[in-house]
Amino acid sequence: MSDTRKDSHVALVIGISAYDQLPDLANAAADARAVAARLSALGYRVIALQDATGQDILRGLAGLRLAARDASQVVIYLAGHGLQSGGAAYFLAADAPARTADMAPGKALPLGIFATAISDQPRQKIIFFDACRDLPLTGPTGLPPHPQKPSYGSMPAGLLIAFAAGPGAPSYDGAGLHSPFTAAVLHELEQPDHPLEEILRRVRLRVVQSTQGQQIPWIRSSLLRPAWLKGQFERHGHVSAHH
């Protein structure tokens, strides 16, 4: 991240398809690449992570905080395996264990960690969570029963979380080029001038239609003013790719 310009819109995009112990996902990495390219074209400085371990993700969040020091809007897009435990959604790193009893915070990252990383300053904060919110694995988890920062419940002001599925529900990887959720997001970003909440309503409709009602995107928002995904200036975005 040698570019030191003060960018107003910054994004962290993470896609994990190849897991050490969990089933691989066909589309998550491609989903992230497509979203990163689209946000870059919209004027975002994008940090992109592929098949990231827990440590990779934590380093990516640290880099995001530096890159977004003067940003007015920050977007995080997560595509991969997820689960819900103790009232919170977790994003699973590439090195997450197969047994839920072995799941630890460093391998399953609560959504609150991502929200906290971008809540150090007043600004628009948007998180897309294209991952499951159920508990598909068997047995109790090794995760804290009451996370310090739940993914919903108390939220910092100015934050919107767009979940690909409702609480306790799966998010489908999809049989096409992208997951149903990411495909809908990419389609709606072809016309990014609409307010974010209007875009997300359209995304919900597309996902419900494409999955015959089996997946219903869900939104949690504490935004204080309207948000748009389009960048505030026209330029070719800068992408920093990491593995």
mmCIF file of C-alpha atoms in Angstrom:
data_model
loop_
_atom_site.group_PDB
_atom_site.id
_atom_site.type_symbol
_atom_site.label_atom_id
_atom_site.label_comp_id
_atom_site.label_asym_id
_atom_site.label_seq_id
_atom_site.Cartn_x
_atom_site.Cartn_y
_atom_site.Cartn_z
ATOM 1 C CA MET A 1 0.000 0.000 0.000
ATOM 2 C CA SER A 2 2.485 2.559 -1.206
ATOM 3 C CA ASP A 3 -0.204 4.969 -2.419
ATOM 4 C CA THR A 4 -0.512 7.589 0.326
ATOM 5 C CA ARG A 5 -3.240 9.762 -1.186
ATOM 6 C CA LYS A 6 -6.092 10.736 1.107
ATOM 7 C CA ASP A 7 -8.868 8.721 -0.493
ATOM 8 C CA SER A 8 -12.432 9.494 0.530
ATOM 9 C CA HIS A 9 -13.763 5.999 -0.219
ATOM 10 C CA VAL A 10 -11.844 2.883 0.822
ATOM 11 C CA ALA A 11 -12.830 -0.795 0.759
ATOM 12 C CA LEU A 12 -11.581 -4.130 2.078
ATOM 13 C CA VAL A 13 -12.812 -7.108 0.035
ATOM 14 C CA ILE A 14 -12.167 -10.658 1.238
ATOM 15 C CA GLY A 15 -13.064 -13.817 -0.671
ATOM 16 C CA ILE A 16 -12.262 -17.310 0.586
ATOM 17 C CA SER A 17 -12.873 -20.326 -1.635
ATOM 18 C CA ALA A 18 -10.019 -22.639 -0.580
ATOM 19 C CA TYR A 19 -10.291 -23.846 3.028
ATOM 20 C CA ASP A 20 -7.791 -26.058 4.843
ATOM 21 C CA GLN A 21 -10.396 -28.225 6.585
ATOM 22 C CA LEU A 22 -13.834 -26.959 5.551
ATOM 23 C CA PRO A 23 -15.488 -27.647 2.171
ATOM 24 C CA ASP A 24 -14.198 -25.391 -0.594
ATOM 25 C CA LEU A 25 -16.553 -22.838 -2.144
ATOM 26 C CA ALA A 26 -16.817 -22.529 -5.911
ATOM 27 C CA ASN A 27 -17.665 -18.846 -6.139
ATOM 28 C CA ALA A 28 -16.491 -16.892 -3.080
ATOM 29 C CA ALA A 29 -13.083 -15.881 -4.462
ATOM 30 C CA ALA A 30 -14.589 -14.946 -7.835
ATOM 31 C CA ASP A 31 -17.309 -13.006 -6.034
ATOM 32 C CA ALA A 32 -14.685 -10.973 -4.196
ATOM 33 C CA ARG A 33 -12.628 -10.306 -7.314
ATOM 34 C CA ALA A 34 -15.681 -9.031 -9.181
ATOM 35 C CA VAL A 35 -16.790 -6.813 -6.290
ATOM 36 C CA ALA A 36 -13.255 -5.444 -5.850
ATOM 37 C CA ALA A 37 -13.080 -4.566 -9.546
ATOM 38 C CA ARG A 38 -16.482 -2.884 -9.452
ATOM 39 C CA LEU A 39 -15.710 -0.822 -6.353
ATOM 40 C CA SER A 40 -12.361 0.161 -7.865
ATOM 41 C CA ALA A 41 -14.149 1.392 -10.984
ATOM 42 C CA LEU A 42 -16.503 3.399 -8.758
ATOM 43 C CA GLY A 43 -13.604 5.325 -7.233
ATOM 44 C CA TYR A 44 -12.681 3.257 -4.187
ATOM 45 C CA ARG A 45 -9.197 2.425 -3.078
ATOM 46 C CA VAL A 46 -9.547 -1.352 -2.608
ATOM 47 C CA ILE A 47 -7.550 -3.756 -0.462
ATOM 48 C CA ALA A 48 -8.279 -7.287 -1.701
ATOM 49 C CA LEU A 49 -7.568 -10.516 0.194
ATOM 50 C CA GLN A 50 -7.924 -13.999 -1.310
ATOM 51 C CA ASP A 51 -8.112 -17.254 0.682
ATOM 52 C CA ALA A 52 -6.979 -15.382 3.794
ATOM 53 C CA THR A 53 -6.065 -16.971 7.118
ATOM 54 C CA GLY A 54 -7.149 -15.444 10.397
ATOM 55 C CA GLN A 55 -3.830 -13.620 10.698
ATOM 56 C CA ASP A 56 -4.101 -12.392 7.103
ATOM 57 C CA ILE A 57 -7.519 -10.921 7.873
ATOM 58 C CA LEU A 58 -6.327 -9.186 11.039
ATOM 59 C CA ARG A 59 -3.394 -7.702 9.124
ATOM 60 C CA GLY A 60 -5.809 -6.619 6.400
ATOM 61 C CA LEU A 61 -7.970 -4.838 8.962
ATOM 62 C CA ALA A 62 -4.903 -3.061 10.354
ATOM 63 C CA GLY A 63 -3.990 -1.966 6.831
ATOM 64 C CA LEU A 64 -7.547 -0.808 6.243
ATOM 65 C CA ARG A 65 -7.452 1.423 9.312
ATOM 66 C CA LEU A 66 -4.305 3.109 7.976
ATOM 67 C CA ALA A 67 -5.596 3.454 4.419
ATOM 68 C CA ALA A 68 -8.954 4.797 5.626
ATOM 69 C CA ARG A 69 -7.572 7.272 8.142
ATOM 70 C CA ASP A 70 -9.125 10.215 6.247
ATOM 71 C CA ALA A 71 -11.893 8.318 4.459
ATOM 72 C CA SER A 72 -15.480 9.532 4.619
ATOM 73 C CA GLN A 73 -16.858 6.108 3.704
ATOM 74 C CA VAL A 74 -15.536 2.583 4.218
ATOM 75 C CA VAL A 75 -16.914 -0.627 2.721
ATOM 76 C CA ILE A 76 -16.066 -4.186 3.797
ATOM 77 C CA TYR A 77 -17.215 -7.101 1.618
ATOM 78 C CA LEU A 78 -16.891 -10.630 2.998
ATOM 79 C CA ALA A 79 -17.515 -13.767 0.900
ATOM 80 C CA GLY A 80 -16.889 -17.235 2.322
ATOM 81 C CA HIS A 81 -18.056 -19.592 5.048
ATOM 82 C CA GLY A 82 -19.782 -18.165 8.094
ATOM 83 C CA LEU A 83 -21.753 -19.273 11.105
ATOM 84 C CA GLN A 84 -23.880 -17.846 13.881
ATOM 85 C CA SER A 85 -23.189 -18.521 17.552
ATOM 86 C CA GLY A 86 -24.124 -16.756 20.767
ATOM 87 C CA GLY A 87 -26.219 -14.185 18.915
ATOM 88 C CA ALA A 88 -23.403 -13.084 16.605
ATOM 89 C CA ALA A 89 -22.332 -13.815 13.043
ATOM 90 C CA TYR A 90 -18.788 -15.052 12.437
ATOM 91 C CA PHE A 91 -16.693 -15.050 9.250
ATOM 92 C CA LEU A 92 -14.522 -18.159 8.935
ATOM 93 C CA ALA A 93 -10.897 -17.775 7.867
ATOM 94 C CA ALA A 94 -9.231 -20.201 5.449
ATOM 95 C CA ASP A 95 -7.532 -21.988 8.354
ATOM 96 C CA ALA A 96 -10.724 -22.438 10.411
ATOM 97 C CA PRO A 97 -11.059 -25.965 11.863
ATOM 98 C CA ALA A 98 -13.681 -28.443 10.712
ATOM 99 C CA ARG A 99 -14.983 -29.168 14.233
ATOM 100 C CA THR A 100 -16.990 -26.433 15.902
ATOM 101 C CA ALA A 101 -15.592 -27.519 19.264
ATOM 102 C CA ASP A 102 -12.154 -26.440 17.983
ATOM 103 C CA MET A 103 -13.370 -23.115 16.610
ATOM 104 C CA ALA A 104 -11.450 -20.241 18.173
ATOM 105 C CA PRO A 105 -11.837 -16.449 17.819
ATOM 106 C CA GLY A 106 -8.657 -16.212 15.725
ATOM 107 C CA LYS A 107 -10.123 -18.540 13.085
ATOM 108 C CA ALA A 108 -13.766 -17.433 13.327
ATOM 109 C CA LEU A 109 -13.875 -13.643 13.362
ATOM 110 C CA PRO A 110 -16.991 -12.005 14.836
ATOM 111 C CA LEU A 111 -18.533 -9.371 12.641
ATOM 112 C CA GLY A 112 -18.044 -6.928 15.506
ATOM 113 C CA ILE A 113 -14.285 -6.994 14.903
ATOM 114 C CA PHE A 114 -14.814 -5.649 11.389
ATOM 115 C CA ALA A 115 -17.266 -3.008 12.606
ATOM 116 C CA THR A 116 -14.915 -1.885 15.388
ATOM 117 C CA ALA A 117 -11.974 -1.591 12.981
ATOM 118 C CA ILE A 118 -13.773 1.059 10.926
ATOM 119 C CA SER A 119 -15.619 2.823 13.751
ATOM 120 C CA ASP A 120 -12.660 4.807 15.077
ATOM 121 C CA GLN A 121 -13.962 7.929 13.333
ATOM 122 C CA PRO A 122 -17.399 9.356 12.439
ATOM 123 C CA ARG A 123 -18.114 8.263 8.855
ATOM 124 C CA GLN A 124 -20.325 6.035 6.732
ATOM 125 C CA LYS A 125 -19.556 2.368 7.403
ATOM 126 C CA ILE A 126 -20.984 -0.410 5.214
ATOM 127 C CA ILE A 127 -20.396 -4.158 5.626
ATOM 128 C CA PHE A 128 -21.593 -6.835 3.202
ATOM 129 C CA PHE A 129 -21.688 -10.348 4.696
ATOM 130 C CA ASP A 130 -22.089 -12.961 1.939
ATOM 131 C CA ALA A 131 -21.795 -15.963 4.227
ATOM 132 C CA CYS A 132 -24.046 -18.325 6.144
ATOM 133 C CA ARG A 133 -25.649 -17.312 9.438
ATOM 134 C CA ASP A 134 -26.530 -20.821 10.593
ATOM 135 C CA LEU A 135 -24.468 -23.413 12.453
ATOM 136 C CA PRO A 136 -23.956 -26.116 9.803
ATOM 137 C CA LEU A 137 -21.343 -28.054 11.757
ATOM 138 C CA THR A 138 -22.202 -30.305 14.668
ATOM 139 C CA GLY A 139 -21.399 -29.948 18.354
ATOM 140 C CA PRO A 140 -20.810 -26.934 20.610
ATOM 141 C CA THR A 141 -18.470 -24.206 19.447
ATOM 142 C CA GLY A 142 -15.311 -23.060 21.152
ATOM 143 C CA LEU A 143 -16.413 -19.470 20.640
ATOM 144 C CA PRO A 144 -17.356 -17.121 23.489
ATOM 145 C CA PRO A 145 -21.081 -17.429 24.282
ATOM 146 C CA HIS A 146 -21.461 -13.662 24.657
ATOM 147 C CA PRO A 147 -19.188 -11.791 22.210
ATOM 148 C CA GLN A 148 -18.073 -8.344 23.245
ATOM 149 C CA LYS A 149 -19.377 -6.805 20.010
ATOM 150 C CA PRO A 150 -22.384 -8.678 18.608
ATOM 151 C CA SER A 151 -23.115 -8.416 14.893
ATOM 152 C CA TYR A 152 -26.544 -7.046 15.681
ATOM 153 C CA GLY A 153 -28.037 -5.595 18.807
ATOM 154 C CA SER A 154 -25.901 -2.652 19.905
ATOM 155 C CA MET A 155 -24.222 -1.009 16.907
ATOM 156 C CA PRO A 156 -22.010 2.028 16.435
ATOM 157 C CA ALA A 157 -23.733 4.973 14.784
ATOM 158 C CA GLY A 158 -23.372 5.297 11.033
ATOM 159 C CA LEU A 159 -23.102 1.565 10.289
ATOM 160 C CA LEU A 160 -25.076 -0.597 7.867
ATOM 161 C CA ILE A 161 -24.643 -4.379 7.673
ATOM 162 C CA ALA A 162 -26.102 -6.112 4.628
ATOM 163 C CA PHE A 163 -26.407 -9.842 5.339
ATOM 164 C CA ALA A 164 -26.879 -12.239 2.428
ATOM 165 C CA ALA A 165 -29.321 -14.237 4.566
ATOM 166 C CA GLY A 166 -31.474 -13.816 7.650
ATOM 167 C CA PRO A 167 -30.499 -14.852 11.194
ATOM 168 C CA GLY A 168 -29.900 -18.585 11.449
ATOM 169 C CA ALA A 169 -30.227 -19.086 7.689
ATOM 170 C CA PRO A 170 -27.797 -20.370 5.026
ATOM 171 C CA SER A 171 -26.353 -18.275 2.211
ATOM 172 C CA TYR A 172 -26.006 -20.188 -1.051
ATOM 173 C CA ASP A 173 -22.764 -20.277 -3.025
ATOM 174 C CA GLY A 174 -24.693 -20.485 -6.287
ATOM 175 C CA ALA A 175 -24.494 -22.672 -9.382
ATOM 176 C CA GLY A 176 -23.509 -19.865 -11.759
ATOM 177 C CA LEU A 177 -20.542 -17.511 -11.876
ATOM 178 C CA HIS A 178 -21.449 -15.839 -8.575
ATOM 179 C CA SER A 179 -23.488 -16.412 -5.449
ATOM 180 C CA PRO A 180 -27.106 -15.202 -5.643
ATOM 181 C CA PHE A 181 -26.310 -12.304 -3.297
ATOM 182 C CA THR A 182 -23.141 -11.140 -5.052
ATOM 183 C CA ALA A 183 -24.755 -11.537 -8.476
ATOM 184 C CA ALA A 184 -27.574 -9.245 -7.328
ATOM 185 C CA VAL A 185 -25.158 -6.702 -5.820
ATOM 186 C CA LEU A 186 -23.060 -6.605 -8.995
ATOM 187 C CA HIS A 187 -26.171 -6.132 -11.133
ATOM 188 C CA GLU A 188 -27.434 -3.240 -9.009
ATOM 189 C CA LEU A 189 -24.004 -1.579 -8.957
ATOM 190 C CA GLU A 190 -24.313 -1.109 -12.700
ATOM 191 C CA GLN A 191 -26.483 1.874 -11.673
ATOM 192 C CA PRO A 192 -24.843 3.023 -8.418
ATOM 193 C CA ASP A 193 -26.506 6.436 -8.324
ATOM 194 C CA HIS A 194 -29.441 5.068 -6.319
ATOM 195 C CA PRO A 195 -29.331 5.427 -2.515
ATOM 196 C CA LEU A 196 -27.810 2.401 -0.815
ATOM 197 C CA GLU A 197 -31.019 1.342 0.917
ATOM 198 C CA GLU A 198 -32.845 1.359 -2.436
ATOM 199 C CA ILE A 199 -30.055 -0.757 -3.957
ATOM 200 C CA LEU A 200 -30.353 -3.232 -1.093
ATOM 201 C CA ARG A 201 -34.117 -3.494 -1.494
ATOM 202 C CA ARG A 202 -33.564 -4.390 -5.132
ATOM 203 C CA VAL A 203 -30.845 -6.871 -4.145
ATOM 204 C CA ARG A 204 -33.259 -8.541 -1.713
ATOM 205 C CA LEU A 205 -35.898 -8.891 -4.422
ATOM 206 C CA ARG A 206 -33.423 -10.405 -6.886
ATOM 207 C CA VAL A 207 -32.107 -12.914 -4.352
ATOM 208 C CA VAL A 208 -35.588 -13.966 -3.253
ATOM 209 C CA GLN A 209 -36.583 -14.465 -6.890
ATOM 210 C CA SER A 210 -33.424 -16.354 -7.899
ATOM 211 C CA THR A 211 -33.596 -18.706 -4.893
ATOM 212 C CA GLN A 212 -37.384 -19.194 -5.005
ATOM 213 C CA GLY A 213 -37.652 -17.640 -1.569
ATOM 214 C CA GLN A 214 -35.095 -19.917 0.078
ATOM 215 C CA GLN A 215 -32.705 -17.030 0.837
ATOM 216 C CA ILE A 216 -33.806 -13.625 2.082
ATOM 217 C CA PRO A 217 -31.166 -10.903 2.564
ATOM 218 C CA TRP A 218 -31.415 -9.038 5.850
ATOM 219 C CA ILE A 219 -30.254 -5.544 6.796
ATOM 220 C CA ARG A 220 -29.281 -3.948 10.086
ATOM 221 C CA SER A 221 -28.690 -0.205 9.972
ATOM 222 C CA SER A 222 -27.799 2.678 12.263
ATOM 223 C CA LEU A 223 -27.010 5.085 9.414
ATOM 224 C CA LEU A 224 -27.481 8.729 10.331
ATOM 225 C CA ARG A 225 -27.830 10.003 6.777
ATOM 226 C CA PRO A 226 -28.420 8.556 3.297
ATOM 227 C CA ALA A 227 -25.531 6.603 1.761
ATOM 228 C CA TRP A 228 -24.473 5.961 -1.816
ATOM 229 C CA LEU A 229 -21.954 3.382 -2.977
ATOM 230 C CA LYS A 230 -20.578 5.504 -5.801
ATOM 231 C CA GLY A 231 -17.248 7.161 -5.039
ATOM 232 C CA GLN A 232 -17.055 10.930 -4.614
ATOM 233 C CA PHE A 233 -14.599 11.438 -7.464
ATOM 234 C CA GLU A 234 -13.987 9.925 -10.885
ATOM 235 C CA ARG A 235 -10.728 8.065 -11.275
ATOM 236 C CA HIS A 236 -9.462 4.569 -11.769
ATOM 237 C CA GLY A 237 -9.381 2.945 -8.321
ATOM 238 C CA HIS A 238 -6.251 1.504 -6.771
ATOM 239 C CA VAL A 239 -6.295 -2.167 -5.859
ATOM 240 C CA SER A 240 -3.785 -3.656 -3.424
ATOM 241 C CA ALA A 241 -3.922 -7.435 -3.787
ATOM 242 C CA HIS A 242 -2.738 -9.646 -0.933
ATOM 243 C CA HIS A 243 -2.725 -13.391 -0.388
#
